[in-house]
Short mmCIF file of C-alpha atoms in Angstrom, two decimals:
data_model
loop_
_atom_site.label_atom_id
_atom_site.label_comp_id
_atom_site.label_asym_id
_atom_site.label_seq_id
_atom_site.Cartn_x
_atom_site.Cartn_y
_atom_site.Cartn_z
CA UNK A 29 43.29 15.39 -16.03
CA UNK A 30 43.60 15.49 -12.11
CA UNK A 31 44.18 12.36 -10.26
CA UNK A 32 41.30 11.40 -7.94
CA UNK A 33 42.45 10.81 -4.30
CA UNK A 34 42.36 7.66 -2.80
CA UNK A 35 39.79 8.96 -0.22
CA UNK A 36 37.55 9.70 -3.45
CA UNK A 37 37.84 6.15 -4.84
CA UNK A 38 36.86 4.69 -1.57
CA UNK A 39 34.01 7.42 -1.53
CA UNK A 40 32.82 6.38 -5.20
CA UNK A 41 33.13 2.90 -4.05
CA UNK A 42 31.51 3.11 -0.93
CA UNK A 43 28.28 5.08 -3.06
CA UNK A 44 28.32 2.37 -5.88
CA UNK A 45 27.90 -0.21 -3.07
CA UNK A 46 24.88 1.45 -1.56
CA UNK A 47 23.24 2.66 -4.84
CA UNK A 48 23.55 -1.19 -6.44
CA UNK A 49 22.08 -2.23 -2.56
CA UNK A 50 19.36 0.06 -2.53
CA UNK A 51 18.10 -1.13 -5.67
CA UNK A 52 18.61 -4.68 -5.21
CA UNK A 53 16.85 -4.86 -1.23
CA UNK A 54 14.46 -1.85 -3.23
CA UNK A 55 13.45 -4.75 -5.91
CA UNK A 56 14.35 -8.51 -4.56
CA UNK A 57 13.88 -7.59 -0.99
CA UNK A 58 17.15 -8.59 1.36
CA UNK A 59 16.52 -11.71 1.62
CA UNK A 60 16.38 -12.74 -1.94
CA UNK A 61 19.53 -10.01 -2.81
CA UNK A 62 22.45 -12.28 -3.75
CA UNK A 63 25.81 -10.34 -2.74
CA UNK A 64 27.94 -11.57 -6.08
CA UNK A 65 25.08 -10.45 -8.16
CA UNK A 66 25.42 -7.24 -6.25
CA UNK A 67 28.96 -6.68 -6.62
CA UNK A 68 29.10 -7.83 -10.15
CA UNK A 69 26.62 -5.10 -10.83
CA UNK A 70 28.37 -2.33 -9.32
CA UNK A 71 31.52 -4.06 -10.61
CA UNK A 72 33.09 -4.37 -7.74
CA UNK A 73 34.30 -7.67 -5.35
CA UNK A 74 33.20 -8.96 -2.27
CA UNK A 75 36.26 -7.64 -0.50
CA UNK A 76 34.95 -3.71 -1.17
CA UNK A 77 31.82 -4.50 0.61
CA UNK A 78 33.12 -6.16 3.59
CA UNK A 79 36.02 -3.14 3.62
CA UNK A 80 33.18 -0.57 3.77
CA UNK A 81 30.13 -2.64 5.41
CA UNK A 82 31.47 -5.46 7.52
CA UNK A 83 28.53 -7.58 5.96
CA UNK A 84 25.30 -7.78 4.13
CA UNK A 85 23.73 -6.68 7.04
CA UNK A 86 25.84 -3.48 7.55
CA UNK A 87 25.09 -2.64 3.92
CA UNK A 88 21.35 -2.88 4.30
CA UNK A 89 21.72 -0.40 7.36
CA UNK A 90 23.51 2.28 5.36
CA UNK A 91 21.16 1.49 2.74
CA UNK A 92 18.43 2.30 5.28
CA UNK A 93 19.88 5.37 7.24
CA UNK A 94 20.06 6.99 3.58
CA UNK A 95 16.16 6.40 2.67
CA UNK A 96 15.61 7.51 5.98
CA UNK A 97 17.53 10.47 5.69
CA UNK A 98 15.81 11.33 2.32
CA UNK A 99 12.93 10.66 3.49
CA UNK A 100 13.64 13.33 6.14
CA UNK A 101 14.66 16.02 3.99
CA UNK A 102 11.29 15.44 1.77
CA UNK A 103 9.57 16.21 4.81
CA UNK A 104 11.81 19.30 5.95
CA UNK A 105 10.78 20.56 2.40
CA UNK A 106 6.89 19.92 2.53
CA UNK A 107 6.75 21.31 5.95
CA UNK A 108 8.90 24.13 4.63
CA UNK A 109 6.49 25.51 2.17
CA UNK A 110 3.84 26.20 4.75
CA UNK A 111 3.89 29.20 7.01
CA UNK A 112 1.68 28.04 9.76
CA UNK A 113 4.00 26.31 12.38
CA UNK A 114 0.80 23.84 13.30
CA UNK A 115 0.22 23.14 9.52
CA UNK A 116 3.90 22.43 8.42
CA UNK A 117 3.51 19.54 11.64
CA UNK A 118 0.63 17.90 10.33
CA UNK A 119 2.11 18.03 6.87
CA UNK A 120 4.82 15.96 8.01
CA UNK A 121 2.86 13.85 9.47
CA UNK A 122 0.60 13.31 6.49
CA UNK A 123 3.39 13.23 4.27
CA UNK A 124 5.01 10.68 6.46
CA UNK A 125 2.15 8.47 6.34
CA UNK A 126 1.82 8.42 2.32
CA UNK A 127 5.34 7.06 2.11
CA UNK A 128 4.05 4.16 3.50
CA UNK A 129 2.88 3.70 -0.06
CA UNK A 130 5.67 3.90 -2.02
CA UNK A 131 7.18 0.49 -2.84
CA UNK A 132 10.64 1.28 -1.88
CA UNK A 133 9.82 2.41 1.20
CA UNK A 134 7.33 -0.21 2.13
CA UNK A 135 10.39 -3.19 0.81
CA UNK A 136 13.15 -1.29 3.26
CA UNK A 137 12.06 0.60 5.67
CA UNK A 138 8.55 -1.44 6.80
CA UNK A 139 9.34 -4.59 6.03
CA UNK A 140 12.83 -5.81 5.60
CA UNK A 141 14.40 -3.37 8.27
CA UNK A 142 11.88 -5.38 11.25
CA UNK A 143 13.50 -8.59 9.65
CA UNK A 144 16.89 -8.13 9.78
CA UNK A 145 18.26 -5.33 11.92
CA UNK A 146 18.45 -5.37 15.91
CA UNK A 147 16.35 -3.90 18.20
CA UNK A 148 19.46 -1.43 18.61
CA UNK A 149 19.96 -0.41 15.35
CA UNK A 150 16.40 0.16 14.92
CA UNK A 151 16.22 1.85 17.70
CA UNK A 152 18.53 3.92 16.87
CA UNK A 153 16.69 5.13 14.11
CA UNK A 154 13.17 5.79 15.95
CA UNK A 155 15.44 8.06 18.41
CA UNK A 156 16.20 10.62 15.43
CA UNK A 157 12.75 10.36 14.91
CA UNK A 158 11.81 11.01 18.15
CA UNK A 159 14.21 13.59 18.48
CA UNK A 160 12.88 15.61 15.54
CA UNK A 161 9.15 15.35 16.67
CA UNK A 162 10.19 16.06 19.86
CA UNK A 163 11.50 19.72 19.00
CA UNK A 164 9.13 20.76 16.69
CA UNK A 165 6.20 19.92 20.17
CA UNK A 166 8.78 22.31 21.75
CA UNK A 167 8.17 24.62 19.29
CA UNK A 168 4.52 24.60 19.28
CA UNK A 169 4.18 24.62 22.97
CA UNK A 170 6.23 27.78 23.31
CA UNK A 171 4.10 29.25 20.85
CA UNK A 172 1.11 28.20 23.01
CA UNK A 173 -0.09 25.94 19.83
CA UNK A 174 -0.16 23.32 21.94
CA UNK A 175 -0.83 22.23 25.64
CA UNK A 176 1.93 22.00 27.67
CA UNK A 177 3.40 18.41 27.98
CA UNK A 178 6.46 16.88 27.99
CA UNK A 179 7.46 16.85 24.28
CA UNK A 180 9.85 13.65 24.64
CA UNK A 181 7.27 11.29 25.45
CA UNK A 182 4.59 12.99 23.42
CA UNK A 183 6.74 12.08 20.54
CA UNK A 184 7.43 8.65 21.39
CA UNK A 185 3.32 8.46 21.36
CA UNK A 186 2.96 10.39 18.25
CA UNK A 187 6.06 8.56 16.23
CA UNK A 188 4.69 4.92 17.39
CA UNK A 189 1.31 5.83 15.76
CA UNK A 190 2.63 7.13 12.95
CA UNK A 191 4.98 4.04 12.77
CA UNK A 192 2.02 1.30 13.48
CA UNK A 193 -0.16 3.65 10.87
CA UNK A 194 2.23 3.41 8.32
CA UNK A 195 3.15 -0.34 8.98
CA UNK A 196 -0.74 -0.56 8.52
CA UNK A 197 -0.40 1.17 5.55
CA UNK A 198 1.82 -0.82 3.73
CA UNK A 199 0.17 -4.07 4.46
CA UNK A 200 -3.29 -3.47 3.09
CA UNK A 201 -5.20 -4.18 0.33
CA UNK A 202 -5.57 -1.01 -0.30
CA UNK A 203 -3.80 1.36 0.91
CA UNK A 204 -4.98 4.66 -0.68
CA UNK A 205 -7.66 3.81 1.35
CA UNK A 206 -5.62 3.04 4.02
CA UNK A 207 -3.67 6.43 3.59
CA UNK A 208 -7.24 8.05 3.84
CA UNK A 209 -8.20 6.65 6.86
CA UNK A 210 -4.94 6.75 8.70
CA UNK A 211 -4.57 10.52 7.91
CA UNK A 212 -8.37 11.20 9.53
CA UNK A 213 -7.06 9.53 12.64
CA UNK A 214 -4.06 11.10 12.85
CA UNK A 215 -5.64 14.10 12.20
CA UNK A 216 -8.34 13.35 15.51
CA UNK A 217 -5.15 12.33 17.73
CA UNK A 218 -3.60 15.39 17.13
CA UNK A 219 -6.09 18.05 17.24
CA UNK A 220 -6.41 16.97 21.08
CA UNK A 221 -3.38 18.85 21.67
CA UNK A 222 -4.05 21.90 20.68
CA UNK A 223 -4.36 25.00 23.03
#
């Protein structure tokens, strides 16, 4: 049997942690998500989180950098399957938009993460977004998809109505309805910037 290095225990540790949080702010909400019970879950102490997290806080924000980066690579794999460069864009979008109705994703990312993080942490977040919409407009304005524009502040416009859409979204009464509507405006937005 090999001996696990001590930069793999803190590794293990460190992904206990965050797959104990993510259930816990997933189900109770961060508010409500007791640290002890938390730790006594993942069988861990106190002193492992603050090592790896600095606080509560910290650990919801690695909790929420990894849903957004999954939720990233779900996209990156819808868009992937279609050929047309125009198409795979609104399929993120869509796609995008439809997350807003999936419970863990509504708890973290739509409603706890305006609660407790900073405007620069969440900002910090919107800029990857941003950053990704931004060269994938690039894209579709070199291949004269789109009208020329500049695609950093095109983004910003696109990513805050996707945001407020999805925010929208996950607030409603019904949001398969919702989803349907949002995705027809989207849809109306965008078309306006094609060549």
């Amino acid at each position: 049997m090999t001996r696990r290095t001590r930069a793999e225990m803190m590794e293990e540790t460190r992904l206990k942690l965050l797959n104990t949080a993510r259930q816990h702010f997933a189900n109770a909400g961060f508010f409500e998500t007791v640290m002890d019970d938390l730790t006594a879950q993942a069988g861990l102490t106190r002193g492992a989180l603050y090592h790896h997290f600095g606080d509560k806080k910290g650990l919801f924000f690695a909790v929420l950098q990894q849903v957004d980066a999954e939720m990233d690579e779900r996209l990156a794999a819808i868009a992937s399957e279609i050929q047309s460069p125009w198409d795979a864009f609104l399929a993120r979008c869509h796609a995008y938009l439809a997350m807003a109705t999936e419970p863990e994703i509504q708890r973290i990312v739509l409603r706890d993460a305006y609660s407790v993080l900073d405007a620069e942490q969440l900002h910090s977040i919107r800029l990857n977004c941003i950053s990704a919409i931004s060269d994938r407009l690039r894209t579709l304005m070199d291949l004269a998809i789109i009208k020329e524009s500049d695609p950093e502040l095109l983004a910003r416009f696109i990513n805050g109505g996707l945001m407020e859409s999805a925010l929208w979204i996950s607030r409603h009464d019904q949001p398969d309805a919702a989803l349907h509507q949002a995705i027809e405006s989207t849809n109306l937005f965008l078309e306006g910037l094609l060549a």
